[in-house]
Coordinates of C-alpha atoms in Angstrom, one line a residue:
Chain A
M41 CA 110.1 130.3 114.6
S42 CA 110.0 126.9 116.2
R43 CA 111.5 123.8 114.5
T44 CA 110.6 120.2 115.1
E45 CA 112.8 117.5 113.6
V46 CA 111.1 114.4 112.2
P47 CA 113.5 111.5 112.2
P48 CA 113.5 109.2 109.2
G49 CA 110.5 106.9 109.2
T50 CA 108.7 108.5 112.2
A51 CA 106.1 111.3 112.7
K52 CA 105.6 114.3 114.9
A53 CA 102.5 116.4 115.8
V54 CA 102.5 120.2 116.2
R55 CA 99.6 122.4 117.4
V56 CA 99.2 125.7 115.6
A57 CA 96.8 128.6 115.9
A58 CA 94.8 130.2 113.1
G59 CA 97.1 132.4 111.1
D60 CA 100.3 130.5 112.0
L61 CA 102.5 129.2 109.2
V62 CA 103.6 125.5 109.1
R63 CA 106.5 124.7 106.8
V64 CA 107.3 121.1 105.9
V65 CA 111.0 120.9 105.0
D66 CA 112.6 118.1 103.0
V67 CA 115.9 118.4 104.9
E68 CA 118.1 116.2 102.6
G69 CA 115.8 116.0 99.6
G70 CA 114.0 113.1 97.9
Q71 CA 111.8 112.3 101.0
V72 CA 108.1 111.9 100.8
G73 CA 106.0 113.3 103.8
D74 CA 102.5 112.3 104.8
V75 CA 100.7 115.3 106.2
F76 CA 97.5 115.0 108.3
A77 CA 95.6 117.9 109.8
F78 CA 92.8 118.0 112.4
T79 CA 90.7 120.7 113.8
D80 CA 92.0 121.4 117.3
G81 CA 89.0 120.3 119.4
G82 CA 90.7 119.4 122.6
T83 CA 92.3 116.0 123.2
E84 CA 89.7 114.1 121.2
L85 CA 90.1 115.0 117.6
A86 CA 87.2 114.5 115.1
E87 CA 87.0 117.0 112.2
H88 CA 90.0 116.4 109.8
H89 CA 91.5 117.3 106.5
S90 CA 89.7 115.4 103.7
A91 CA 91.4 114.8 100.4
A92 CA 88.1 114.2 98.6
H93 CA 86.4 117.4 99.9
T94 CA 89.6 119.4 99.1
R95 CA 89.6 118.1 95.5
A96 CA 85.9 119.1 95.0
G97 CA 86.6 122.5 96.6
V98 CA 89.5 123.4 94.4
D99 CA 88.1 121.6 91.4
K100 CA 91.4 119.8 90.7
L101 CA 93.7 117.1 91.9
F102 CA 95.8 119.3 94.3
P103 CA 95.5 122.9 95.4
A104 CA 97.6 125.5 93.7
V105 CA 99.5 128.1 95.8
G106 CA 96.8 130.4 97.3
E107 CA 94.2 127.7 97.5
S108 CA 93.0 125.8 100.6
F109 CA 92.7 122.3 101.9
V110 CA 89.3 121.7 103.6
T111 CA 88.0 119.4 106.3
D112 CA 85.4 116.7 106.0
R113 CA 82.9 119.5 106.9
R114 CA 84.2 121.5 104.0
R115 CA 85.8 124.2 106.2
P116 CA 89.2 125.6 105.2
I117 CA 92.0 124.2 107.5
L118 CA 95.3 124.9 105.7
T119 CA 96.1 127.2 102.7
L120 CA 99.1 126.4 100.5
V121 CA 101.0 129.7 100.6
G122 CA 104.4 128.7 99.3
D123 CA 106.3 125.8 97.6
T124 CA 110.0 125.9 96.8
S125 CA 109.9 122.2 95.5
P126 CA 109.3 121.2 91.9
G127 CA 105.6 121.2 92.9
E128 CA 104.7 117.6 92.5
H129 CA 102.6 116.3 95.3
D130 CA 100.0 113.5 95.7
M131 CA 96.5 113.4 97.0
L132 CA 95.3 110.1 95.4
I133 CA 97.2 107.5 97.5
P134 CA 96.4 106.5 101.1
A135 CA 98.9 106.3 103.9
C136 CA 101.0 103.2 104.0
D137 CA 99.8 100.9 106.7
P138 CA 100.4 97.5 108.2
A139 CA 98.2 95.8 105.5
R140 CA 100.4 97.4 102.8
Y141 CA 103.6 96.1 104.3
A142 CA 102.1 92.6 105.0
A143 CA 101.3 92.4 101.3
L144 CA 104.8 93.5 100.5
G145 CA 106.1 90.7 102.6
A146 CA 107.3 92.9 105.5
P147 CA 104.8 92.5 108.3
G148 CA 105.5 94.7 111.3
H149 CA 107.3 97.4 109.1
R150 CA 106.8 101.0 110.3
S151 CA 104.0 102.8 108.5
C152 CA 102.6 106.3 108.2
A153 CA 99.2 105.1 109.5
A154 CA 100.9 103.8 112.7
N155 CA 103.1 106.8 112.9
L156 CA 100.1 109.1 112.9
R157 CA 98.6 107.3 116.0
E158 CA 102.1 107.3 117.7
A159 CA 102.6 111.0 117.1
L160 CA 99.1 111.8 118.4
D161 CA 99.6 109.7 121.4
E162 CA 102.9 111.4 122.1
A163 CA 101.1 114.7 122.0
G164 CA 98.3 113.5 124.3
L165 CA 95.7 113.4 121.6
T166 CA 93.4 110.7 120.2
F167 CA 91.5 110.2 117.0
T168 CA 89.2 107.2 116.8
G169 CA 88.2 107.4 113.2
P170 CA 89.8 105.5 110.3
T171 CA 93.2 107.0 109.1
P172 CA 92.3 110.0 107.0
Q173 CA 93.8 110.2 103.5
P174 CA 97.0 112.3 103.8
I175 CA 98.5 115.1 101.8
N176 CA 101.6 113.3 100.4
V177 CA 104.1 116.1 99.9
F178 CA 106.9 115.6 97.5
M179 CA 105.3 112.3 96.3
R180 CA 105.0 111.9 92.5
V181 CA 102.2 109.8 91.2
P182 CA 101.4 111.2 87.7
I183 CA 98.3 109.9 85.9
G184 CA 98.7 108.4 82.4
A185 CA 96.5 106.9 79.8
G186 CA 93.4 105.2 81.1
G187 CA 93.9 106.8 84.5
R188 CA 96.9 104.6 85.2
F189 CA 99.4 105.7 87.8
S190 CA 103.2 105.8 87.8
W191 CA 105.0 105.7 91.1
L192 CA 108.1 108.0 90.6
T193 CA 110.8 108.9 93.1
A194 CA 110.5 112.2 94.8
S195 CA 112.4 114.9 93.0
S196 CA 112.6 117.5 95.9
R197 CA 116.0 118.9 96.6
P198 CA 117.6 119.5 100.0
G199 CA 115.8 122.3 101.9
D200 CA 112.8 122.3 99.6
A201 CA 109.7 123.2 101.6
V202 CA 105.9 123.5 101.4
T203 CA 104.4 126.3 103.5
L204 CA 100.9 126.1 104.8
R205 CA 98.9 128.7 106.7
A206 CA 96.5 127.5 109.4
E207 CA 93.0 128.7 108.7
Q208 CA 91.8 127.5 112.1
D209 CA 93.5 126.2 115.3
C210 CA 94.6 122.8 114.3
V211 CA 96.9 119.8 114.9
V212 CA 99.3 119.0 112.0
V213 CA 101.0 115.6 111.9
V214 CA 103.9 115.0 109.5
S215 CA 105.3 111.5 108.9
A216 CA 108.6 111.1 107.1
C217 CA 107.3 108.1 105.1
P218 CA 109.0 104.8 106.1
Q219 CA 108.3 103.3 102.7
D220 CA 111.7 101.8 101.6
L221 CA 110.3 98.8 99.6
V222 CA 108.8 100.9 96.8
P223 CA 111.2 103.7 95.6
I224 CA 108.9 106.7 96.2
S225 CA 111.6 108.3 98.3
D226 CA 115.2 108.6 97.2
A227 CA 117.7 105.9 98.2
G228 CA 117.6 105.7 102.0
L229 CA 115.1 107.3 104.2
S230 CA 115.8 110.8 105.4
P231 CA 114.4 113.2 107.9
L232 CA 111.9 116.0 107.5
A233 CA 111.4 119.1 109.6
I234 CA 108.4 121.1 110.7
E235 CA 108.9 124.8 111.1
T236 CA 106.1 126.9 112.6
V237 CA 105.9 130.7 112.6
R238 CA 103.4 132.4 114.9
N239 CA 100.7 134.5 113.1
G240 CA 102.5 134.4 109.8
G241 CA 105.5 136.1 111.3
T242 CA 103.8 139.3 112.1
R243 CA 104.1 138.7 115.9
S244 CA 106.7 135.9 116.1
Chain B
M242 CA 66.9 87.9 91.6
S243 CA 65.6 90.4 94.1
R244 CA 65.0 94.1 93.1
T245 CA 65.0 97.1 95.3
E246 CA 63.7 100.4 93.9
V247 CA 65.6 103.5 94.9
P248 CA 63.3 106.5 94.5
P249 CA 64.8 109.7 93.1
G250 CA 67.0 111.5 95.7
T251 CA 66.9 108.7 98.3
A252 CA 69.0 105.7 99.2
K253 CA 68.5 102.0 100.1
A254 CA 70.7 99.5 101.8
V255 CA 70.9 95.8 100.8
R256 CA 72.8 93.0 102.6
V257 CA 74.6 90.5 100.4
A258 CA 76.7 87.4 100.9
A259 CA 80.1 86.7 99.5
G260 CA 79.6 85.6 95.9
D261 CA 76.3 87.4 95.3
L262 CA 76.0 89.9 92.5
V263 CA 74.8 93.4 93.0
R264 CA 73.6 95.3 90.0
V265 CA 73.1 99.1 90.1
V266 CA 70.6 100.0 87.4
D267 CA 70.1 103.5 86.0
V268 CA 66.4 103.0 85.3
E269 CA 65.6 106.1 83.2
G270 CA 69.3 107.1 82.3
G271 CA 71.4 110.1 83.2
Q272 CA 71.2 109.5 86.9
V273 CA 74.3 109.6 89.2
G274 CA 74.4 107.0 92.0
D275 CA 76.6 107.1 95.1
V276 CA 77.5 103.6 96.2
F277 CA 78.9 102.7 99.6
A278 CA 80.0 99.3 100.9
F279 CA 80.7 98.1 104.4
T280 CA 81.9 94.7 105.7
D281 CA 78.9 93.0 107.3
G282 CA 80.0 93.0 110.9
G283 CA 76.6 92.8 112.6
T284 CA 74.7 96.0 113.3
E285 CA 77.7 98.2 114.0
L286 CA 79.6 98.7 110.8
A287 CA 83.3 99.7 110.8
E288 CA 85.4 98.4 107.9
H289 CA 84.2 100.0 104.6
H290 CA 85.1 100.6 101.0
S291 CA 87.9 103.1 100.6
A292 CA 88.4 105.0 97.4
A293 CA 92.1 105.8 98.2
H294 CA 93.0 102.2 99.0
T295 CA 91.1 101.0 95.9
R296 CA 93.1 103.5 93.7
A297 CA 96.4 102.3 95.1
G298 CA 95.3 98.7 94.7
V299 CA 94.4 98.9 91.0
D300 CA 97.0 101.5 90.3
K301 CA 94.6 103.7 88.5
L302 CA 91.7 106.1 89.1
F303 CA 88.9 103.5 88.8
P304 CA 88.9 99.7 88.6
A305 CA 88.5 98.1 85.2
V306 CA 86.1 95.2 84.7
G307 CA 87.6 92.3 86.5
E308 CA 89.3 94.4 89.2
S309 CA 88.3 94.9 92.8
F310 CA 87.3 97.7 95.2
V311 CA 89.0 97.2 98.6
T312 CA 88.3 98.3 102.1
D313 CA 90.3 100.6 104.4
R314 CA 92.0 97.4 105.5
R315 CA 92.9 96.7 101.8
R316 CA 90.6 93.6 101.7
P317 CA 88.6 93.1 98.5
I318 CA 84.9 93.9 99.1
L319 CA 83.4 94.2 95.6
T320 CA 84.6 93.3 92.1
L321 CA 83.5 95.1 89.0
V322 CA 82.2 92.2 86.8
G323 CA 80.1 94.0 84.3
D324 CA 79.2 97.5 83.0
T325 CA 76.7 98.2 80.2
S326 CA 77.1 102.0 80.6
P327 CA 79.5 104.1 78.6
G328 CA 81.9 103.3 81.4
E329 CA 82.5 106.8 82.9
H330 CA 82.4 106.7 86.7
D331 CA 84.0 108.9 89.4
M332 CA 86.0 108.1 92.5
L333 CA 87.5 111.6 93.1
I334 CA 84.5 113.5 94.5
P335 CA 83.0 113.1 98.0
A336 CA 79.3 112.5 98.7
C337 CA 77.2 115.7 98.6
D338 CA 76.4 116.7 102.1
P339 CA 74.6 119.4 104.1
A340 CA 77.7 121.7 103.9
R341 CA 77.7 121.4 100.1
Y342 CA 74.1 122.5 99.8
A343 CA 74.5 125.3 102.4
A344 CA 77.3 126.7 100.2
L345 CA 75.0 126.4 97.2
G346 CA 72.4 128.4 99.0
A347 CA 70.1 125.5 99.7
P348 CA 70.4 124.6 103.4
G349 CA 68.3 121.5 104.3
H350 CA 68.5 120.0 100.8
R351 CA 68.6 116.2 100.7
S352 CA 72.2 114.8 100.3
C353 CA 73.9 111.5 99.7
A354 CA 75.7 111.8 103.0
A355 CA 72.4 112.1 104.9
N356 CA 70.8 109.4 102.6
L357 CA 73.5 107.0 103.7
R358 CA 72.7 107.4 107.4
E359 CA 68.9 107.2 106.6
A360 CA 69.3 104.0 104.6
L361 CA 71.5 102.4 107.3
D362 CA 69.0 103.4 110.0
E363 CA 66.1 101.9 108.0
A364 CA 68.1 98.7 107.8
G365 CA 68.8 98.7 111.6
L366 CA 72.5 99.4 111.0
T367 CA 74.9 102.1 112.3
F368 CA 78.2 103.5 111.2
T369 CA 79.8 106.1 113.4
G370 CA 82.8 107.1 111.3
P371 CA 82.9 110.0 108.8
T372 CA 81.0 109.5 105.5
P373 CA 83.3 107.3 103.4
Q374 CA 84.1 108.6 99.9
P375 CA 81.6 106.8 97.6
I376 CA 81.9 105.1 94.3
N377 CA 80.0 107.6 92.1
V378 CA 78.6 105.4 89.3
F379 CA 77.6 107.2 86.0
M380 CA 79.2 110.4 87.3
R381 CA 81.5 112.1 84.8
V382 CA 84.4 114.1 86.1
P383 CA 87.2 114.0 83.6
I384 CA 90.6 115.5 84.5
G385 CA 92.1 118.1 82.1
A386 CA 95.2 120.2 82.0
G387 CA 96.8 121.0 85.4
G388 CA 94.6 118.3 87.0
R389 CA 91.5 120.5 86.6
F390 CA 88.1 118.8 86.7
S391 CA 85.1 119.2 84.4
W392 CA 81.7 118.3 85.9
L393 CA 79.7 116.8 83.0
T394 CA 76.2 115.4 82.9
A395 CA 75.8 111.6 83.2
S396 CA 75.6 109.9 79.8
S397 CA 74.2 106.6 81.0
R398 CA 71.2 105.4 79.0
P399 CA 67.9 103.9 80.4
G400 CA 68.7 100.4 81.8
D401 CA 72.4 100.8 81.9
A402 CA 73.9 99.0 84.8
V403 CA 77.1 98.3 86.7
T404 CA 77.4 94.8 88.1
L405 CA 79.5 94.1 91.2
R406 CA 80.3 90.8 92.9
A407 CA 80.5 90.7 96.6
E408 CA 83.9 89.4 97.8
Q409 CA 82.7 89.2 101.4
D410 CA 79.4 89.4 103.2
C411 CA 78.7 93.1 103.0
V412 CA 76.1 95.9 103.2
V413 CA 75.8 98.0 100.0
V414 CA 74.0 101.3 100.1
V415 CA 73.0 103.1 96.8
S416 CA 71.9 106.7 96.8
A417 CA 70.2 108.1 93.8
C418 CA 72.0 111.4 94.1
P419 CA 69.7 114.3 94.9
Q420 CA 72.0 116.9 93.4
D421 CA 69.8 119.1 91.2
L422 CA 71.6 122.4 91.5
V423 CA 74.7 121.3 89.6
P424 CA 73.8 119.3 86.4
I425 CA 75.7 116.1 87.1
S426 CA 72.5 114.1 86.5
D427 CA 70.3 114.7 83.5
A428 CA 67.4 117.1 83.7
G429 CA 65.2 116.0 86.6
L430 CA 66.2 113.4 89.3
S431 CA 65.3 109.9 88.5
P432 CA 65.3 106.5 90.3
L433 CA 67.9 103.8 90.4
A434 CA 67.3 100.1 91.2
I435 CA 69.5 97.6 93.0
E436 CA 69.2 94.0 91.7
T437 CA 70.8 91.2 93.7
V438 CA 71.5 87.7 92.5
R439 CA 72.4 85.0 95.0
N440 CA 75.8 83.3 94.5
G441 CA 76.3 84.8 91.1
G442 CA 73.2 83.1 89.9
T443 CA 74.5 79.6 90.4
R444 CA 72.0 78.9 93.2
S445 CA 69.4 81.6 92.7

């Protein structure tokens, strides 16, 4: 097992092989994470996880344990194999980005969109497309009457984790969301951790 | 007023200026349309309507009349100013594409994703990014218990229309969805029409 710490408000990229497990851990609890996944196609990434294609594939808003996230080419990339959190996650909302913080009166604020590029760059990877819509783990955006959203604070507890199995060789980026102007994460930003297990643990 | 016919299963692109109205008409009723919008930046398009950013902007699944669709840079691009249909539209499902039809056992079937590229090409335009998630007008995908989707047949009547105001100079592509293997459109594919009115009709 290999563990990568994701300091508060930043992101890290890991490369995993088909069959490996990727666990996103909410170390202190109450912290939203933005998860991105790309098919490992060398240093120039193209095919990526697509929220819209995943929704159509599982015929619901978010995969259940045992169901897969798919790419923009509808190929399985990650399967949700475990979840020790209360199980509320979001796949409706885009990554926070410079435009979001400018509108909130905080230009130059760190963002998950910029974190993604920074983490890829640090890993020697590039992706030239628009920021893909992330898997927002531990983020609570329930839908009410008239399709209206509520933005609630993450209810994940210290050590809660989502476990994903890689269905292909891929690059997974996890951003510990720097959003501290809207209370989607608990008071104060906190770290996340990415744990990877080779071949589901059978040959680790 | 200028009118562009969109034959069944195909797409057309129109260029409009800020302030213009774009009306998507379901000519015979019961026909789903996939609508894409791009900021008019010359022949190479980049900034485009983003379903995820629009959802976050209006804080609900689909804009109400008077609310705007925004781009991946969170800039308003189209405002929903009128809707004579029953008002059920989708912004959860991606465009149908070659992978979708291959999985349905119909490789080579026409698709909204391919229609988009064809219509842009016909208009002398290119967009190199992945297919943006469309605004699926007249498409009914209600959300039930556990976030589960139902795929219902369009209930729009002949002549029903959605009217959008351009908030910037933009390219709007409308695909009369060729999906005839899943009954999202009424029996038999039918045409749509795109009507454009200069400057909201004040100087037409």
